[in-house]
Amino acid sequence: MDLKLDEQKLITEFRHLHKERQQELLDYVAFLLKKQDNMNDEERADADNQCPLHKHPEERPEAKKEPIFTE
């Protein structure tokens, strides 16, 4: 499984936690998943305060690598 650097860091930090803290996080994640499953369509549509997971980087023409011509 290919993981991004941030994902690898999260897993490493999680493994360094004490067993009690790991269980607390897992319980909280289970709670959030259950809460998400119980949401109705109207609540899901109102997601203005959430960030998209896969946000594409904006194109910046000034950052493109172009040859510099000087006289």
CSV table of N, CA and C in Angstrom, one decimal:
chain,number,residue,atom,x,y,z
A,1,MET,N,0.9,-1.2,0.0
A,1,MET,CA,0.0,0.0,0.0
A,1,MET,C,0.9,1.2,0.0
A,2,ASP,N,0.7,2.1,-0.9
A,2,ASP,CA,1.4,3.3,-1.0
A,2,ASP,C,0.8,4.4,-0.2
A,3,LEU,N,1.6,5.0,0.7
A,3,LEU,CA,1.1,6.0,1.6
A,3,LEU,C,1.8,7.3,1.4
A,4,LYS,N,1.1,8.4,1.5
A,4,LYS,CA,1.8,9.7,1.5
A,4,LYS,C,2.6,9.9,2.7
A,5,LEU,N,3.5,10.9,2.7
A,5,LEU,CA,4.3,11.2,3.8
A,5,LEU,C,3.5,11.5,5.1
A,6,ASP,N,2.5,12.3,4.9
A,6,ASP,CA,1.6,12.7,6.1
A,6,ASP,C,1.0,11.5,6.7
A,7,GLU,N,0.5,10.6,5.8
A,7,GLU,CA,-0.1,9.4,6.3
A,7,GLU,C,0.8,8.5,7.1
A,8,GLN,N,2.1,8.4,6.5
A,8,GLN,CA,3.1,7.6,7.2
A,8,GLN,C,3.4,8.2,8.6
A,9,LYS,N,3.5,9.5,8.7
A,9,LYS,CA,3.7,10.2,10.0
A,9,LYS,C,2.6,9.9,11.0
A,10,LEU,N,1.4,10.0,10.5
A,10,LEU,CA,0.2,9.7,11.4
A,10,LEU,C,0.3,8.3,11.9
A,11,ILE,N,0.6,7.3,11.1
A,11,ILE,CA,0.7,6.0,11.5
A,11,ILE,C,1.8,5.8,12.5
A,12,THR,N,2.9,6.4,12.3
A,12,THR,CA,4.1,6.3,13.2
A,12,THR,C,3.7,6.9,14.5
A,13,GLU,N,3.1,8.1,14.5
A,13,GLU,CA,2.8,8.7,15.8
A,13,GLU,C,1.7,7.9,16.5
A,14,PHE,N,0.8,7.3,15.8
A,14,PHE,CA,-0.2,6.5,16.5
A,14,PHE,C,0.4,5.3,17.1
A,15,ARG,N,1.4,4.7,16.5
A,15,ARG,CA,2.1,3.5,17.1
A,15,ARG,C,2.9,3.9,18.3
A,16,HIS,N,3.3,5.1,18.4
A,16,HIS,CA,4.1,5.5,19.6
A,16,HIS,C,3.2,5.9,20.8
A,17,LEU,N,1.9,6.0,20.6
A,17,LEU,CA,1.0,6.3,21.7
A,17,LEU,C,0.8,5.1,22.6
A,18,HIS,N,0.4,5.3,23.9
A,18,HIS,CA,0.1,4.2,24.8
A,18,HIS,C,-1.1,3.5,24.3
A,19,LYS,N,-1.3,2.3,24.7
A,19,LYS,CA,-2.5,1.5,24.3
A,19,LYS,C,-3.8,2.2,24.7
A,20,GLU,N,-3.9,2.9,25.8
A,20,GLU,CA,-5.1,3.5,26.2
A,20,GLU,C,-5.4,4.7,25.3
A,21,ARG,N,-4.4,5.4,24.9
A,21,ARG,CA,-4.7,6.6,24.0
A,21,ARG,C,-5.1,6.0,22.6
A,22,GLN,N,-4.4,5.0,22.1
A,22,GLN,CA,-4.8,4.4,20.8
A,22,GLN,C,-6.3,4.0,20.9
A,23,GLN,N,-6.7,3.3,21.9
A,23,GLN,CA,-8.1,2.9,22.0
A,23,GLN,C,-9.0,4.1,22.1
A,24,GLU,N,-8.6,5.2,22.8
A,24,GLU,CA,-9.5,6.3,22.8
A,24,GLU,C,-9.7,6.9,21.4
A,25,LEU,N,-8.6,7.0,20.6
A,25,LEU,CA,-8.7,7.5,19.2
A,25,LEU,C,-9.6,6.6,18.4
A,26,LEU,N,-9.4,5.2,18.5
A,26,LEU,CA,-10.2,4.3,17.7
A,26,LEU,C,-11.7,4.4,18.1
A,27,ASP,N,-11.9,4.6,19.4
A,27,ASP,CA,-13.3,4.7,19.8
A,27,ASP,C,-13.9,6.0,19.2
A,28,TYR,N,-13.2,7.1,19.2
A,28,TYR,CA,-13.7,8.3,18.7
A,28,TYR,C,-13.9,8.3,17.2
A,29,VAL,N,-13.0,7.6,16.5
A,29,VAL,CA,-13.2,7.4,15.0
A,29,VAL,C,-14.5,6.6,14.8
A,30,ALA,N,-14.7,5.5,15.6
A,30,ALA,CA,-15.9,4.7,15.4
A,30,ALA,C,-17.2,5.6,15.7
A,31,PHE,N,-17.1,6.5,16.7
A,31,PHE,CA,-18.2,7.4,17.0
A,31,PHE,C,-18.5,8.3,15.8
A,32,LEU,N,-17.4,8.9,15.2
A,32,LEU,CA,-17.6,9.8,14.1
A,32,LEU,C,-18.2,9.0,12.9
A,33,LEU,N,-17.7,7.8,12.6
A,33,LEU,CA,-18.2,7.1,11.5
A,33,LEU,C,-19.7,6.7,11.7
A,34,LYS,N,-20.1,6.4,12.9
A,34,LYS,CA,-21.5,6.1,13.2
A,34,LYS,C,-22.3,7.3,13.1
A,35,LYS,N,-21.8,8.5,13.5
A,35,LYS,CA,-22.5,9.7,13.4
A,35,LYS,C,-22.7,10.1,11.9
A,36,GLN,N,-21.7,9.9,11.1
A,36,GLN,CA,-21.7,10.2,9.7
A,36,GLN,C,-22.8,9.3,9.0
A,37,ASP,N,-22.8,8.0,9.4
A,37,ASP,CA,-23.8,7.1,8.8
A,37,ASP,C,-25.2,7.5,9.1
A,38,ASN,N,-25.4,8.1,10.3
A,38,ASN,CA,-26.8,8.4,10.7
A,38,ASN,C,-27.3,9.8,10.2
A,39,MET,N,-26.4,10.5,9.5
A,39,MET,CA,-26.8,11.8,9.0
A,39,MET,C,-27.7,11.6,7.8
A,40,ASN,N,-28.7,12.5,7.7
A,40,ASN,CA,-29.6,12.4,6.6
A,40,ASN,C,-29.0,13.2,5.4
A,41,ASP,N,-29.7,13.2,4.3
A,41,ASP,CA,-29.2,13.8,3.1
A,41,ASP,C,-29.1,15.3,3.2
A,42,GLU,N,-30.0,15.9,3.9
A,42,GLU,CA,-30.0,17.4,4.1
A,42,GLU,C,-28.7,17.8,4.9
A,43,GLU,N,-28.4,17.1,5.9
A,43,GLU,CA,-27.2,17.4,6.7
A,43,GLU,C,-25.9,17.2,5.9
A,44,ARG,N,-25.9,16.2,5.1
A,44,ARG,CA,-24.7,15.9,4.2
A,44,ARG,C,-24.6,17.0,3.2
A,45,ALA,N,-25.6,17.6,2.7
A,45,ALA,CA,-25.5,18.6,1.7
A,45,ALA,C,-25.0,19.9,2.2
A,46,ASP,N,-25.2,20.1,3.5
A,46,ASP,CA,-24.7,21.3,4.2
A,46,ASP,C,-23.3,21.1,4.7
A,47,ALA,N,-22.3,21.0,3.8
A,47,ALA,CA,-21.0,20.8,4.2
A,47,ALA,C,-20.1,21.9,3.8
A,48,ASP,N,-20.6,23.1,3.9
A,48,ASP,CA,-19.8,24.3,3.6
A,48,ASP,C,-18.6,24.5,4.5
A,49,ASN,N,-18.6,24.0,5.7
A,49,ASN,CA,-17.5,24.2,6.6
A,49,ASN,C,-16.5,23.1,6.6
A,50,GLN,N,-16.6,22.2,5.6
A,50,GLN,CA,-15.6,21.1,5.5
A,50,GLN,C,-14.7,21.3,4.3
A,51,CYS,N,-13.5,20.8,4.4
A,51,CYS,CA,-12.5,20.9,3.3
A,51,CYS,C,-12.6,19.6,2.5
A,52,PRO,N,-12.4,19.7,1.2
A,52,PRO,CA,-12.4,18.5,0.4
A,52,PRO,C,-11.2,17.7,0.6
A,53,LEU,N,-11.3,16.4,0.5
A,53,LEU,CA,-10.1,15.6,0.8
A,53,LEU,C,-9.1,15.7,-0.3
A,54,HIS,N,-9.5,15.6,-1.5
A,54,HIS,CA,-8.6,15.6,-2.7
A,54,HIS,C,-8.6,17.0,-3.4
A,55,LYS,N,-8.0,17.9,-2.8
A,55,LYS,CA,-8.0,19.3,-3.4
A,55,LYS,C,-6.9,19.4,-4.4
A,56,HIS,N,-7.2,19.7,-5.6
A,56,HIS,CA,-6.1,19.8,-6.6
A,56,HIS,C,-5.4,21.1,-6.4
A,57,PRO,N,-4.1,21.1,-6.5
A,57,PRO,CA,-3.3,22.4,-6.3
A,57,PRO,C,-3.7,23.3,-7.5
A,58,GLU,N,-3.8,24.6,-7.1
A,58,GLU,CA,-4.1,25.6,-8.1
A,58,GLU,C,-2.9,25.8,-9.0
A,59,GLU,N,-3.2,26.1,-10.2
A,59,GLU,CA,-2.2,26.4,-11.2
A,59,GLU,C,-1.6,27.8,-11.0
A,60,ARG,N,-0.3,27.9,-10.9
A,60,ARG,CA,0.3,29.2,-10.7
A,60,ARG,C,1.3,29.4,-11.9
A,61,PRO,N,0.9,30.2,-12.8
A,61,PRO,CA,1.8,30.4,-14.0
A,61,PRO,C,3.2,30.9,-13.6
A,62,GLU,N,3.3,31.7,-12.6
A,62,GLU,CA,4.6,32.2,-12.2
A,62,GLU,C,5.5,31.2,-11.6
A,63,ALA,N,5.0,30.0,-11.3
A,63,ALA,CA,5.8,29.0,-10.7
A,63,ALA,C,6.3,28.0,-11.8
A,64,LYS,N,5.8,28.1,-13.0
A,64,LYS,CA,6.2,27.2,-14.1
A,64,LYS,C,7.7,27.5,-14.4
A,65,LYS,N,8.3,26.4,-14.7
A,65,LYS,CA,9.8,26.5,-15.0
A,65,LYS,C,9.9,26.8,-16.5
A,66,GLU,N,10.3,28.0,-16.8
A,66,GLU,CA,10.5,28.3,-18.2
A,66,GLU,C,11.9,28.9,-18.3
A,67,PRO,N,12.5,28.7,-19.4
A,67,PRO,CA,13.9,29.2,-19.6
A,67,PRO,C,13.9,30.7,-19.6
A,68,ILE,N,14.9,31.3,-19.0
A,68,ILE,CA,15.1,32.7,-18.8
A,68,ILE,C,16.1,33.2,-19.9
A,69,PHE,N,15.6,34.1,-20.8
A,69,PHE,CA,16.5,34.6,-21.8
A,69,PHE,C,17.0,36.0,-21.4
A,70,THR,N,18.3,36.1,-21.5
A,70,THR,CA,18.9,37.4,-21.1
A,70,THR,C,19.7,37.9,-22.3
A,71,GLU,N,19.9,39.1,-22.4
A,71,GLU,CA,20.7,39.7,-23.5
A,71,GLU,C,22.1,40.0,-23.0
